[in-house]
Every structure is written in C-alpha cells, then in structure tokens.
Short mmCIF file of C-alpha atoms in Angstrom, two decimals:
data_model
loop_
_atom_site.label_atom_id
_atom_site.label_comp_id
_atom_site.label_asym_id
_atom_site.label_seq_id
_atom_site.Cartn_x
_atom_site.Cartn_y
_atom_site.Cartn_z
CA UNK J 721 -60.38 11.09 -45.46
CA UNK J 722 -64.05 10.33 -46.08
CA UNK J 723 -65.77 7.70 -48.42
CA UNK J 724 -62.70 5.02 -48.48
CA UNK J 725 -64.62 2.12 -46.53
CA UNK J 726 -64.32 -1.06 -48.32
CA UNK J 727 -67.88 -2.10 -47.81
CA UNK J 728 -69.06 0.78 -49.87
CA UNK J 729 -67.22 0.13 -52.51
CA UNK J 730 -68.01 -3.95 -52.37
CA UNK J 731 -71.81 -3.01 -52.62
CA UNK J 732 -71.45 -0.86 -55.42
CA UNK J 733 -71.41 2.83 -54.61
CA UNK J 734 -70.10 4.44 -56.95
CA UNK J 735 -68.87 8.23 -55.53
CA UNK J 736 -67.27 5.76 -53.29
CA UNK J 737 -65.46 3.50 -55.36
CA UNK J 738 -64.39 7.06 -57.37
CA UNK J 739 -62.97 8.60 -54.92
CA UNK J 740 -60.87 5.53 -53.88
CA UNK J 741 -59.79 5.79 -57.53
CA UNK J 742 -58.41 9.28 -57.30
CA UNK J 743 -56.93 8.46 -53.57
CA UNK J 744 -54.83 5.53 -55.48
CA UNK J 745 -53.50 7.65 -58.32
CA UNK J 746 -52.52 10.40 -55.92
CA UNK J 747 -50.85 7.78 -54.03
CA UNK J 748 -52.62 8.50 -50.65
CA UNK J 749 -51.73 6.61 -47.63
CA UNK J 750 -55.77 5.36 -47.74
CA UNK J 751 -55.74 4.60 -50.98
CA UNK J 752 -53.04 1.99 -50.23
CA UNK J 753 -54.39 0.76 -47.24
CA UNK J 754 -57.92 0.54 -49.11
CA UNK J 755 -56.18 -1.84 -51.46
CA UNK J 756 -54.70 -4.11 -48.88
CA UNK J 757 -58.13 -4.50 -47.40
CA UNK J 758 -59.78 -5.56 -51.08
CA UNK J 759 -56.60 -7.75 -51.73
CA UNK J 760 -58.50 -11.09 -50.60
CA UNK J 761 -61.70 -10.15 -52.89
CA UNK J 762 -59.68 -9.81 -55.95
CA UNK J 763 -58.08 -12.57 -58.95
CA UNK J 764 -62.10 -12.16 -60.31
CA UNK J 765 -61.91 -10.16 -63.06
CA UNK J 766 -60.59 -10.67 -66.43
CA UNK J 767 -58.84 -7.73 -67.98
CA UNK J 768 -58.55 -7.27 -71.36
CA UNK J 769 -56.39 -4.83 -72.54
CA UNK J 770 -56.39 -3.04 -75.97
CA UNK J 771 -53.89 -0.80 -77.91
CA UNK J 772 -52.09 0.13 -80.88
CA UNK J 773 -51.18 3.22 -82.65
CA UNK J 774 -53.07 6.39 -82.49
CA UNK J 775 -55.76 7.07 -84.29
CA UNK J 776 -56.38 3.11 -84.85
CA UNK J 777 -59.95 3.08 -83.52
CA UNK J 778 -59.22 1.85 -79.62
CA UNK J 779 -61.91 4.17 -77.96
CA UNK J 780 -64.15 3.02 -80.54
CA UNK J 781 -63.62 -0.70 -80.62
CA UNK J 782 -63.92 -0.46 -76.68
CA UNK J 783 -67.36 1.13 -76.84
CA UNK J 784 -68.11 -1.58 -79.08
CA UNK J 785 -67.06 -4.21 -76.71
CA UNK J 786 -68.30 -3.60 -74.06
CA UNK J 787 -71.73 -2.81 -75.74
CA UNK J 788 -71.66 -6.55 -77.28
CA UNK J 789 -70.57 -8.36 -74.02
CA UNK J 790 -73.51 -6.97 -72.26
CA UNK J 791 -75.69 -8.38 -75.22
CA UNK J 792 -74.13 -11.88 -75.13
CA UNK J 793 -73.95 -12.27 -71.25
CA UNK J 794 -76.37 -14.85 -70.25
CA UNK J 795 -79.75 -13.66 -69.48
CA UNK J 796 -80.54 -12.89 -66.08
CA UNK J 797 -76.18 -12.64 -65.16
CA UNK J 798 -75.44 -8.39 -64.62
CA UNK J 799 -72.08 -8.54 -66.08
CA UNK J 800 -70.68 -5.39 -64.33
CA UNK J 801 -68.06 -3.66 -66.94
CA UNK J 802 -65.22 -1.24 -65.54
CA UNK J 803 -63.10 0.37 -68.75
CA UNK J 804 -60.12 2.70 -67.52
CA UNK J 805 -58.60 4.35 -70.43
CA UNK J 806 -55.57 6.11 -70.38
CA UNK J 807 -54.24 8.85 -72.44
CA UNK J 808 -50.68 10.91 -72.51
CA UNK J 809 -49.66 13.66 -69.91
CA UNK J 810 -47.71 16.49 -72.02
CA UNK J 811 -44.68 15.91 -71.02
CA UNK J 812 -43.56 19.95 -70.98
CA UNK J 813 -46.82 21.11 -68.75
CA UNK J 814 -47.99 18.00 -67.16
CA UNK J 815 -51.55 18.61 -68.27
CA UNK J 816 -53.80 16.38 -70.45
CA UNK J 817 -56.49 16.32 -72.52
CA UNK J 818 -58.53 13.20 -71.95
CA UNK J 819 -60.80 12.40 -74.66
CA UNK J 820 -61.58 8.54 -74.98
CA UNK J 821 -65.20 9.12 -73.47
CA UNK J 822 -66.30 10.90 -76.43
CA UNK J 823 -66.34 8.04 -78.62
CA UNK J 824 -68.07 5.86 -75.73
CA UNK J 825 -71.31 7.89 -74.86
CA UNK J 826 -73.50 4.81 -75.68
CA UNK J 827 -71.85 3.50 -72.56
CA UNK J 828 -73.15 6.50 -70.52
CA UNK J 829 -76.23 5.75 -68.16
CA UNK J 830 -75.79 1.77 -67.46
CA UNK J 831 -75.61 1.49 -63.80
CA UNK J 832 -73.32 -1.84 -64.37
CA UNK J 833 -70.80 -0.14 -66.27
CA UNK J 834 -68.02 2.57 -64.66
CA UNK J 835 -65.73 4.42 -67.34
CA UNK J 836 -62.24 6.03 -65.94
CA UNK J 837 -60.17 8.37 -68.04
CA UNK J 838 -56.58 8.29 -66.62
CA UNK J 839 -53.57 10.50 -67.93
CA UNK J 840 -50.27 8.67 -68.31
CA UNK J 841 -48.59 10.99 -65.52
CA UNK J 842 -45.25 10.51 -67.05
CA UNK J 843 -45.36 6.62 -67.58
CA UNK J 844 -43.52 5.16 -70.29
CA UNK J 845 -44.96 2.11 -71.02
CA UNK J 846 -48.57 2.96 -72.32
CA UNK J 847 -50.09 2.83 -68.92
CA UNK J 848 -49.57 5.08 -66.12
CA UNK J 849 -48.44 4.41 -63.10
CA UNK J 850 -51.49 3.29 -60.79
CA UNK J 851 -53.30 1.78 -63.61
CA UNK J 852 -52.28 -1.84 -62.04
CA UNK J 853 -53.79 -0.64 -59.02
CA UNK J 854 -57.29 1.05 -60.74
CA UNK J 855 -57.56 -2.58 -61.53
CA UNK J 856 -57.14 -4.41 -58.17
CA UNK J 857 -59.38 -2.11 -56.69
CA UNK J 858 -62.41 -2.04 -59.41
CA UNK J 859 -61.68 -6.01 -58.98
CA UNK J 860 -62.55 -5.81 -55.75
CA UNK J 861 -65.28 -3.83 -56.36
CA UNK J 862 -66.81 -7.04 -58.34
CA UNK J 863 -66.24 -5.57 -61.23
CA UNK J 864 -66.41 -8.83 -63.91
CA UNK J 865 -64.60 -7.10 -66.91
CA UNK J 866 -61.82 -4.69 -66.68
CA UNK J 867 -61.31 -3.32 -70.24
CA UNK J 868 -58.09 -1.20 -70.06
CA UNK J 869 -57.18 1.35 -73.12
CA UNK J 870 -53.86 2.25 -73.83
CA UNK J 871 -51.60 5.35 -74.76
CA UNK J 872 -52.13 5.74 -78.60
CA UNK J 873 -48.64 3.45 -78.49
CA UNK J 874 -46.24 2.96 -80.92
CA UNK J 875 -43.46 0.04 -80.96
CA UNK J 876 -42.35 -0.02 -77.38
CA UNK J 877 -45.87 0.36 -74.81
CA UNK J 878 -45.42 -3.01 -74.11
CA UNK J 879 -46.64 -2.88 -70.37
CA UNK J 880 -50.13 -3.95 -71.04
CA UNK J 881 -49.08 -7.28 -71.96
CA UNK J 882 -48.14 -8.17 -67.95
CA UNK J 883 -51.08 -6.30 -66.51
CA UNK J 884 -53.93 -7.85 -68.89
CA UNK J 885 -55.15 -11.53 -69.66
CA UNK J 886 -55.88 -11.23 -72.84
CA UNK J 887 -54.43 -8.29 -75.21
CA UNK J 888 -55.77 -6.78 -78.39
CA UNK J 889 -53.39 -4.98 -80.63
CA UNK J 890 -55.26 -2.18 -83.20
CA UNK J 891 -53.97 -1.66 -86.52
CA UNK J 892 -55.80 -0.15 -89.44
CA UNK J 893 -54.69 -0.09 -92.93
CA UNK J 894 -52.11 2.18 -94.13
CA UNK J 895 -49.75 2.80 -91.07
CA UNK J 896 -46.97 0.77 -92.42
CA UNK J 897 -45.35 -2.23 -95.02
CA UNK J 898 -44.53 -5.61 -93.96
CA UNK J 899 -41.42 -4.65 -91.92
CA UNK J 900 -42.74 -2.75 -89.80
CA UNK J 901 -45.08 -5.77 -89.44
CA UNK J 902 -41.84 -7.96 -88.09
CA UNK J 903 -39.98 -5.46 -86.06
CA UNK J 904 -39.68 -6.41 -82.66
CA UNK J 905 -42.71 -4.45 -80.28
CA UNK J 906 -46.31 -4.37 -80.01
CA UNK J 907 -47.26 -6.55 -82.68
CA UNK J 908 -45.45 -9.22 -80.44
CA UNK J 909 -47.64 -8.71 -77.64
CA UNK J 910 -51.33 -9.35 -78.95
CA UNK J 911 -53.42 -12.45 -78.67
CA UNK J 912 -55.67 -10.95 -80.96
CA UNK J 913 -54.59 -9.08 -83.51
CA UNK J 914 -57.87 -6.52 -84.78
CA UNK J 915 -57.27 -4.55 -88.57
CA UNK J 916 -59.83 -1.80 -87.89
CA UNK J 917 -61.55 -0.04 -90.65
CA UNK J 918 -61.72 -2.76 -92.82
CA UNK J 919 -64.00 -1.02 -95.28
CA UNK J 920 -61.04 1.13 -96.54
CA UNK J 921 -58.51 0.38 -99.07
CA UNK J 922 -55.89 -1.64 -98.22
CA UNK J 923 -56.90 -3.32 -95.65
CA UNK J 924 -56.95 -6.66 -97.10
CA UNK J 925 -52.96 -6.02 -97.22
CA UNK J 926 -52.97 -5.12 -93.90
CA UNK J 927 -54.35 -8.56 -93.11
CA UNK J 928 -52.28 -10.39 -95.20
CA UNK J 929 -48.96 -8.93 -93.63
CA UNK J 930 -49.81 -9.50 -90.08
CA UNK J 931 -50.82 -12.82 -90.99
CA UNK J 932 -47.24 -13.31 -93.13
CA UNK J 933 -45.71 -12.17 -89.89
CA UNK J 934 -47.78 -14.37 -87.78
CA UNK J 935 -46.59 -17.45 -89.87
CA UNK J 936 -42.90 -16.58 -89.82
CA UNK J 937 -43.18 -16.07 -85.94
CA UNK J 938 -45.13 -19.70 -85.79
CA UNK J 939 -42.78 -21.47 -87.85
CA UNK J 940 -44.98 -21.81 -90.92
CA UNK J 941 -47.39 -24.52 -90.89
CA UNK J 942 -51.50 -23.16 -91.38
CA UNK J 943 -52.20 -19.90 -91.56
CA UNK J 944 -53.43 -18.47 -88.16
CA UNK J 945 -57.20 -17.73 -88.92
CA UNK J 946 -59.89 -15.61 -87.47
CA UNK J 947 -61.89 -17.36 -84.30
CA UNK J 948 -64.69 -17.95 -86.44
CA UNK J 949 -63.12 -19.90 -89.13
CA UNK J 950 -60.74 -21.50 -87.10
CA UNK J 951 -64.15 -23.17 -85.48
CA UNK J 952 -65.24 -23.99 -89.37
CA UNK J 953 -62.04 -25.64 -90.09
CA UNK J 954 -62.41 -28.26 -87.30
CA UNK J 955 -65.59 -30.93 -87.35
CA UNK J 956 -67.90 -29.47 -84.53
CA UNK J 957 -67.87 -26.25 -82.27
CA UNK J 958 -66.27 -27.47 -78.94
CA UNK J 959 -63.90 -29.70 -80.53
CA UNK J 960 -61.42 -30.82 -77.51
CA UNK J 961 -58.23 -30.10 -77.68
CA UNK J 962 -56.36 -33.59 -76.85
CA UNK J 963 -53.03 -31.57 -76.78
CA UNK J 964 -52.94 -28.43 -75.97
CA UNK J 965 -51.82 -26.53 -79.03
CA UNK J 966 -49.65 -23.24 -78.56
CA UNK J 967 -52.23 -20.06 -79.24
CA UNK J 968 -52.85 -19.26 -82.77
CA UNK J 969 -52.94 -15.05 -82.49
CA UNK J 970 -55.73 -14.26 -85.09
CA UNK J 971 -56.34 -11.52 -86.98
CA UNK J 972 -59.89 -10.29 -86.89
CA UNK J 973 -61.18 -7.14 -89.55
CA UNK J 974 -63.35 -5.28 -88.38
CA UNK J 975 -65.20 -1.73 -88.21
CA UNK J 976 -65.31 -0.66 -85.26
CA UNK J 977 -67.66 2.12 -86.15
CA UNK J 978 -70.07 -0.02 -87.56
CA UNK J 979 -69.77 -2.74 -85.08
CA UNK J 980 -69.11 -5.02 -87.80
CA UNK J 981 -66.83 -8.09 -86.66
CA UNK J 982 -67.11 -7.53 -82.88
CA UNK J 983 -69.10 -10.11 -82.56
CA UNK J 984 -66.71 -12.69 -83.79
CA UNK J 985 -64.21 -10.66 -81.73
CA UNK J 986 -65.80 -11.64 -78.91
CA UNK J 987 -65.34 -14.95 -79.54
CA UNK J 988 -61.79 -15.21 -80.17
CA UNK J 989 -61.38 -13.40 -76.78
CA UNK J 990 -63.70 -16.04 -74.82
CA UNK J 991 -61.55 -18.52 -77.07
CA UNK J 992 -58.29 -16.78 -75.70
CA UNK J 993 -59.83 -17.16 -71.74
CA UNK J 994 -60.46 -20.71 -72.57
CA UNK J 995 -56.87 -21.53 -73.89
CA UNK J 996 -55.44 -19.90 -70.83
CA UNK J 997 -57.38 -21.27 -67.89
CA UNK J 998 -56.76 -25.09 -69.67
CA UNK J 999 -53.43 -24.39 -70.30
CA UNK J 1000 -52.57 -22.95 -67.27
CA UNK J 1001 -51.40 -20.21 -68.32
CA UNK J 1002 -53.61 -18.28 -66.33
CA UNK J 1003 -51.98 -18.97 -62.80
CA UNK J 1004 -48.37 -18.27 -64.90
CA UNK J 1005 -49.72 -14.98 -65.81
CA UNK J 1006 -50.97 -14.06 -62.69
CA UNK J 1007 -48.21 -15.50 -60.55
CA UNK J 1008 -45.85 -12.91 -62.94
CA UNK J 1009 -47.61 -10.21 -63.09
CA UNK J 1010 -48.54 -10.02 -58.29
CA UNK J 1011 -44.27 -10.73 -58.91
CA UNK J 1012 -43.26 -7.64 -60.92
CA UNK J 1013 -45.76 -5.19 -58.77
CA UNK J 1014 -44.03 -6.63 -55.70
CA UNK J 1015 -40.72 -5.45 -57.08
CA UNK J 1016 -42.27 -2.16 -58.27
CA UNK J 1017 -43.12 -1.55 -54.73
CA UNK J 1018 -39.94 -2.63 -53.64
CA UNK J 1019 -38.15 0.20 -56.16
CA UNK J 1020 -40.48 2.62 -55.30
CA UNK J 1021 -40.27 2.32 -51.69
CA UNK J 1022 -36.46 1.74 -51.52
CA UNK J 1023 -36.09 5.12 -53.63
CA UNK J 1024 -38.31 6.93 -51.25
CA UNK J 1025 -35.90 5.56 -48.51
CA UNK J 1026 -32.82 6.62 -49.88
CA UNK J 1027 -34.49 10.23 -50.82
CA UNK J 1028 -35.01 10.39 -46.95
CA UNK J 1029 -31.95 10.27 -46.03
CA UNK J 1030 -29.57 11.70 -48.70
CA UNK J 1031 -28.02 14.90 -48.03
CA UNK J 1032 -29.32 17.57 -50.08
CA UNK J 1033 -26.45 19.75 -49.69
CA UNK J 1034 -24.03 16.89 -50.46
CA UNK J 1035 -26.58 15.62 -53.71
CA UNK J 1036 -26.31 18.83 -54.76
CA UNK J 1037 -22.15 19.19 -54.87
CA UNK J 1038 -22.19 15.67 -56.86
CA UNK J 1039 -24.70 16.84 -59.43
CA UNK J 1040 -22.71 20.18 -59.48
CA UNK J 1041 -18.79 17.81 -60.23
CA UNK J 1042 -21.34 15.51 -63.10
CA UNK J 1043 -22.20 18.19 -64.48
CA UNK J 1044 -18.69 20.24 -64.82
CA UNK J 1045 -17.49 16.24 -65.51
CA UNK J 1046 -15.07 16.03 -63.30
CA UNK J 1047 -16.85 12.87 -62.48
CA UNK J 1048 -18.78 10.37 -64.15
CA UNK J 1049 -22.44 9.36 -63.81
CA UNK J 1050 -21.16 5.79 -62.11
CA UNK J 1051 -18.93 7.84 -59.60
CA UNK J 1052 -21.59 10.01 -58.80
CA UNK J 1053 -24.66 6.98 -57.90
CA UNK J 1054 -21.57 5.64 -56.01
CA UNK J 1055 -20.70 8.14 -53.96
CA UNK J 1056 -24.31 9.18 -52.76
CA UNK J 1057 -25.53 5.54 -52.39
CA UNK B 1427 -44.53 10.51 -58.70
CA UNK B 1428 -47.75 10.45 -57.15
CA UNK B 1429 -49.38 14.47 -57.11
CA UNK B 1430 -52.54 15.94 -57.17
CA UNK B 1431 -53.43 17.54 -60.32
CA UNK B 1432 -56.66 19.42 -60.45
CA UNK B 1433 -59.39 17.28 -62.96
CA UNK B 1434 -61.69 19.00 -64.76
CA UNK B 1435 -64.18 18.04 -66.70
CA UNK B 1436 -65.24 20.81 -69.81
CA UNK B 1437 -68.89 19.63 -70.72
CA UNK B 1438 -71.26 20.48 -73.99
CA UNK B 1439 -74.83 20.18 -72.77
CA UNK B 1440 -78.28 20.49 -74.88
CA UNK B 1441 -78.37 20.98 -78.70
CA UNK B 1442 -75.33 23.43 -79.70
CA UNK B 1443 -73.04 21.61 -82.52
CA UNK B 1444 -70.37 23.82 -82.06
CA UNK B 1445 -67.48 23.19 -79.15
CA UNK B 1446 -64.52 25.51 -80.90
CA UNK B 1447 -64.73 27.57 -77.25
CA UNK B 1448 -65.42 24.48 -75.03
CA UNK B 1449 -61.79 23.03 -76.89
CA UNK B 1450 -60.16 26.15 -76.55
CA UNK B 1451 -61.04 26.18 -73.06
CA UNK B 1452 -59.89 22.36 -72.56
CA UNK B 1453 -56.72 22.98 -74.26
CA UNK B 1454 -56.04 25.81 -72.45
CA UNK B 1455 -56.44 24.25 -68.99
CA UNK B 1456 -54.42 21.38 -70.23
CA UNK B 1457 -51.30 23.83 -70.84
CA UNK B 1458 -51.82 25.01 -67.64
CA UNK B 1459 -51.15 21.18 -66.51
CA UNK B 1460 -54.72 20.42 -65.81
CA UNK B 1461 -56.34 16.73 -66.50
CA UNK B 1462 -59.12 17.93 -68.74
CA UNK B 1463 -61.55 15.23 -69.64
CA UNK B 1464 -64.39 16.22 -72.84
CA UNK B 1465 -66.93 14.12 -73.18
CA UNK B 1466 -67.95 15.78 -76.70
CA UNK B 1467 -70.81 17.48 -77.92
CA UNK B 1468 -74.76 17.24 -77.15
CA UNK B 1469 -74.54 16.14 -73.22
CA UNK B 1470 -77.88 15.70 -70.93
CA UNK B 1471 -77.41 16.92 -67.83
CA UNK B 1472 -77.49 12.87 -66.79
CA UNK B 1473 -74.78 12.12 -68.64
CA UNK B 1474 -72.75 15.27 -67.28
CA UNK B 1475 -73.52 14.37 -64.03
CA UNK B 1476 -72.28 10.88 -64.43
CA UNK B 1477 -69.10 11.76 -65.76
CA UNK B 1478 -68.13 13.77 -63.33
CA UNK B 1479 -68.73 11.48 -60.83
CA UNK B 1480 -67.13 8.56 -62.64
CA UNK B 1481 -63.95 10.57 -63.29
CA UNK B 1482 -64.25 12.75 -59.27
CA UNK B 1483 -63.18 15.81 -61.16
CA UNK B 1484 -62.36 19.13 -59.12
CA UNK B 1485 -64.12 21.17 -61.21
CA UNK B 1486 -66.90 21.29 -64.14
CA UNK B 1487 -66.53 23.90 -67.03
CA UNK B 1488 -70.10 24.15 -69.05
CA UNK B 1489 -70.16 25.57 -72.27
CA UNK B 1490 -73.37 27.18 -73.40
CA UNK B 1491 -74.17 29.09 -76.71
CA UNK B 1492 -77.95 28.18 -77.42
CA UNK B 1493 -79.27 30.39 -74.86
CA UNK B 1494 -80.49 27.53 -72.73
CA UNK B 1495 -78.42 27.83 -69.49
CA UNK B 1496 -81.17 29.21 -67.35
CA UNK B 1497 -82.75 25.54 -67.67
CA UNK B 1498 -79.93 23.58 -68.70
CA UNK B 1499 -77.23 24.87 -65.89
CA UNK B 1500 -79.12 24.20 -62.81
CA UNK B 1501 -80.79 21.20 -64.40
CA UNK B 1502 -76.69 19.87 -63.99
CA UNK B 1503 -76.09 21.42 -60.73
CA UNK B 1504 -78.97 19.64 -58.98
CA UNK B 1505 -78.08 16.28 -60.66
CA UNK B 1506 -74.61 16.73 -59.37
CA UNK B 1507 -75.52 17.48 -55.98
CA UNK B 1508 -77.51 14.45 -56.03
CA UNK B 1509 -74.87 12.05 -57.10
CA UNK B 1510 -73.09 13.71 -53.48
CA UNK B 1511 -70.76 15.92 -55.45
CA UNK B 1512 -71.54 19.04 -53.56
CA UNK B 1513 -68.01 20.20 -53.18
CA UNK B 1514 -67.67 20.36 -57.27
CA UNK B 1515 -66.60 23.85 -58.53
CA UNK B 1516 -69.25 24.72 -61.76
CA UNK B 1517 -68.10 27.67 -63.97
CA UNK B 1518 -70.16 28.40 -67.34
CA UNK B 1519 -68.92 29.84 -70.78
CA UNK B 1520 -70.61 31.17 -73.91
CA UNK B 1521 -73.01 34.13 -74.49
CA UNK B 1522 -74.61 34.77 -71.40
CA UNK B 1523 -76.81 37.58 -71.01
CA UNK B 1524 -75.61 39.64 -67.88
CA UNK B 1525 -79.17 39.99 -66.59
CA UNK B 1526 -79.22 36.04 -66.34
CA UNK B 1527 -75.28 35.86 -63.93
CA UNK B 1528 -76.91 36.64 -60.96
CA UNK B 1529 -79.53 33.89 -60.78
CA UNK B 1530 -76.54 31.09 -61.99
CA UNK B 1531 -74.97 31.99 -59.69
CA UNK B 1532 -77.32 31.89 -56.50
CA UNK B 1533 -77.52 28.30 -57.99
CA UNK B 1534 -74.11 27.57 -57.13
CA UNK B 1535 -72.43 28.75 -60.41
CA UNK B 1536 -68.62 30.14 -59.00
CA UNK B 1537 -68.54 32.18 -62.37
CA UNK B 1538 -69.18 33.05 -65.88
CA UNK B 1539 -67.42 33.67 -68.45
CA UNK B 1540 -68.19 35.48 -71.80
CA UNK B 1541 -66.52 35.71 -75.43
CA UNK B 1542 -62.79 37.24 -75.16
CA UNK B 1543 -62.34 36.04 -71.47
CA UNK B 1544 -58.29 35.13 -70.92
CA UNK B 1545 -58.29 31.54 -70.43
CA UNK B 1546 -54.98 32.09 -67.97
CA UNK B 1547 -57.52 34.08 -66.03
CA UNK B 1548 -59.89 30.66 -65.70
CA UNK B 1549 -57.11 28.71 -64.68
CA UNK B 1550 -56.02 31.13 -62.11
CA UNK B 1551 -59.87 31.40 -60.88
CA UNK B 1552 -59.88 27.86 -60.90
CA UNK B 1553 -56.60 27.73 -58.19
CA UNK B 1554 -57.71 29.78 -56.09
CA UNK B 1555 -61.22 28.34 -55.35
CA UNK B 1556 -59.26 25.03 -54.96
CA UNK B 1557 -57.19 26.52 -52.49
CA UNK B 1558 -60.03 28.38 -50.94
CA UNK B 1559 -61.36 25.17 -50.26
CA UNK B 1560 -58.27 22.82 -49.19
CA UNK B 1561 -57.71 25.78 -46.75
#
C-alpha cells in the first residue's frame, strides 16, 4: 500500500498522514506496522479530551479552543493542533452521519491544524475503537495538541478519561437536578467541569449543583472555584504550591458560541498540565493508560486466535443446544474454549 | 471489528442557503451504512478540498442549486486533484441543466443527479464504482 512511510508523515504531509489514519481504523497490517515505527517519536502531545451530553456545545467549545490556543501560543512557536472527533455508528445499518466539522469551519484553511471526523464503529465507551491509535500516530506526526471529541455521552462514556490528560466534561443548563449531578459517571471523570450557554436561564443553578457535588465529593472545605479566581484568592499569580494539594475540578461558564470564558478555560487547562507534570501524575497516567492498550491488544489478538481455530461446524451445534437451552451460556464458552 | 466502510463526504459549495437535498442525500447514504461527513452550508472549493483530504473519503457528493456548477464543480475537482486525491469519486446533485452533464462530466464528474433521483440508486452507483476500482 502506497503513502504509509513514516518520514512523510514526520515532515508533515498531510494526504500522507490521512491515509495512515484510515489504514489504522481499518485495522490494516501497515497501519499497525506504521505505528510501531512512530512509537519512539511519541509521549509529545497533550490530549485533551472533551464530552458530555448531546447537544451540550462540544463541537463548538472545540472550535473555540483550538482557535484561542493558537492566539495565546507564544509568538514565533507553530503550535500544530490535531482534533479527532467522534460521533455514533447506527447501530441497525452501521452508517453515520458525521457532523462535528460544521460547527468548526473557522478551523478550515490553517496549515497547522488537521480535523478527523471518526464514527464510533460500534464502541461503547464514547470513543471508537482506533481512536487511541489516531492519537499515537498524529503524536508522532508532531502534532502538539490532540483535542479529542466524544460521542454526545451520557452517564457511562467513561473511556476518555484513560486516553486523555486532561478531560473536560460539557453540561449546559437544564439537562438535569442535583441528583443527577451525584450519580456515579461522567461528572466523575472531568478535571474541568465547563456549564455551556451560560447566557440562558438557569444556568447559574447549573453551576451551583456541580459545585454542591464537587464539595460533597471533596469533603467540604472551600468551594472549588473557576481557574481565574482560584489565582485571585491566593497573594500573587505563580504562587508555589509547598504541598501539593489534590486537584480542585472547577467549574468554568461559558458560551461557547460567543467565545466568552474560553479564555479563562484555557487557563485552568494549562493549570491542570501544571498540577500533573509536578505531581507526577503525568507518568501515572501514562504508565496506565500504554498498560490497558497492551491488554486490549492482548484480547483482541487472543480472540482472533481462538476464531482461527474453532470449529465452525462444532460453534455452530453449541450455539444451536444455548439456544434450545439445553445448555447454559457457561457450558457453552466451556466447551468451545 | 476493523472493516472498510465507504466515507463520503456530501459538500454545499458557493452561496445556496438551502441543504434539505444535500441532508436527504447524507441521511440516505448513512442508512445505507455509509460514513457520511457534512461540513454544512456555504463551502469554497478550498475548504471542500481540504476536507476531503483531511477525512480520505471514497467519494464526494456536491450539491448545487444556484446554477453555479459549471464554475464551481471543476473549480473543486482541480483543487482535489491537486491535494493528490485523483482516485476520489465526484457525483453532483441539484438542478442541472442537461445541456451542462456532458461538460461535468469530461471534468471527471462520475454522475449527476437531478430532483426525484432514488437515493438507493446513488448508493448502488456509488458500490459499484468502488468496486470498479478495487477490481
């Protein structure tokens, strides 16, 4: 297959680092191989992942933020932005529609920014399957920021949390009381908490319960605050941190639309990078996240092995006894494994 | 788990501000478990161009209802076929005169569709010039 050499991709063609994308999702043999050969070149990027419900504003807010970290890179640094966003695959036709690029056409004709619309392909967990990989290999392709949208995703798209460093949870006002704000789920997962479309009523309430919930979660104490006043509340700017202090998730209003707030949004998230590489939670993250795709491969490739060689004929009786039950589903995984 | 599914992306060039068709269209090739990406309404032939490449679709649907696909069409082919995506399959929708098919399509256009067309008959067009050239 043509266009998978490395070196293109590491000096920034584009068709090339494309096609390596769609080679990787289709699982291809190269696209693997392409991987391994990047593998050394990657641990670069940040990733910053961003979800919530449907409907919440993530396409939006992404635009946004990507549009203000170009602004506040230093001058003269290209800060090269990759944004893979992911949306469902029906689950009765295996098509999808894949819209998120409508609401980022601001984005459209910056050479140092690539946009990749993924469907779920029957993924659970918010991302699809080879989103891990779109990121080792846009990594590799020096690629400084990795923005990754999720699956409009409701209590239990939790994957995000292992693949990204930093993770932004969308609400917007109206979408539920304060118990849904302390069931177990998504809410658990963000650094960052963001109430989008904060011009419309009730979204002060909608601040006020995820910070209620924040409080219980932290024990009481302070209220978590937004990065910006957290900074006011403390004598100077850079105060250091002589302990480290757990992270306080904040919860940032904003509209998203408007680009009003992302600018303070970007802040909490350089905040969030700047807890994790002192605290070390960096490495942890990392070290946890290269261990669960190393058992992922492991499933994947032991299922693959144990396709190979089951009988078809013989799968085919057992499925044909579970069904009439004259066994169980534990009798049947025993007798063809 | 891993498959190929045939991308395609269903694109709204120049000044229309109407896309019912181009959605019908998208939704229609979505049923027929197609990744459709739309990139909304009022599209340069730039920004087409770059979204193809960016998402290495199979195939590029244009609508067109202003009239402007004799400039607008090939305008997109040729920035495609700069950005080395020669092998992408182009097929245009909307009101086009019949006078004007010929001359798309000596610039590369596969076909045309008008008002009415059965969108099962696009996705079956659409399969078989994939096949055609996998084969």
């Amino acid at each position: 297959m043509k266009h998978l050499d490395p070196e293109a991709l590491r000096r920034g063609n584009r068709l090339a680092l494309s096609r390596a994308l769609t080679a990787v999702e289709n699982g291809d043999r190269a696209g693997q191989e392409l991987i391994s050969a990047l593998f050394p070149h990657t641990g670069k990027a940040y990733l910053i992942g961003i979800t919530g419900a449907p409907g919440t504003g993530k396409s939006t807010l992404v635009n946004q933020l990507a549009r203000a970290f170009k602004k506040n890179s230093p001058s003269g640094e290209q800060l090269k932005i990759a944004i893979v966003a992911v949306d469902p695959t029906s689950p009765f036709t295996g098509g999808a529609l894949l819209g998120d690029r409508i609401r980022m056409q601001d984005l459209m004709g910056d050479p140092d920014i690539f946009i990749r619309s993924m469907a779920s392909r029957g993924a659970l967990g918010g991302l699809a399957h080879s989103t891990a990989a779109f990121t080792t290999l846009l990594d590799g392709a020096g690629f400084d920021l990795i923005l990754v949208e999720t699956v409009g995703a409701g209590q239990a798209e939790v994957d995000i949390a292992q693949l990204a460093h930093t993770v932004i949870v969308v609400e917007a006002p109206g979408l539920g009381d304060d118990i849904q704000a302390i069931k177990a789920g998504i809410l658990e997962i963000g650094d960052i908490l963001v109430v989008n479309k904060a011009d419309q009523p009730g979204a002060e309430n909608t601040v006020r319960a995820l910070q209620a919930m924040l409080e219980m979660a932290q024990g009481g104490g302070s209220l978590p605050v937004a990065g910006k006043h957290m900074r006011q509340s403390h004598t100077g700017p850079e105060q250091p941190k002589e302990t480290q202090p757990d992270w306080k998730t904040p919860v940032q209003p904003l509209v998203a639309t408007e680009g009003q707030g992302v600018t303070d949004l970007v802040d909490a998230i350089k905040a969030h990078r700047d807890y994790l590489r002192q605290s070390g939670l960096w490495q942890v993250k990392e070290a946890q996240r290269l261990e669960k795709d190393l058992q992922a491969l492991i499933r994947d490739h032991l299922v693959q092995n144990w396709q190979q060689g089951v009988d078809p004929k013989h799968y085919a009786a057992v499925l044909q006894d579970l069904i009439d039950r004259k066994i169980s589903p534990l009798e049947a995984m025993e007798s063809l494994t | 788990m891993a498959e190929r599914k045939i991308r395609v992306l269903v694109a709204k060039p120049g000044l229309d501000g109407h896309d019912r068709g181009a959605k019908v269209v998208a939704r229609a090739l979505r049923d027929e478990g197609m990744e459709v990406i739309y990139t909304g309404l009022r599209q340069t032939p730039e920004m087409i161009a770059e979204a193809a490449l960016q998402e290495d679709v199979d195939v590029i649907g244009i609508s067109i209802l202003s009239g402007a696909h004799n400039a607008l069409v090939p305008a997109i082919i040729d920035k495609i076929n700069e950005a080395g995506m020669e092998d992408v399959i182009v097929f245009v929708g909307g009101i086009i005169p019949e006078n004007d098919i010929p001359g798309l399509k000596a610039h590369g256009v596969y076909k045309v569709y008008g008002p009415g067309t059965d969108t099962k008959q696009v996705a079956e067009d659409i399969r078989l010039a994939i096949q055609a050239q996998s084969a």
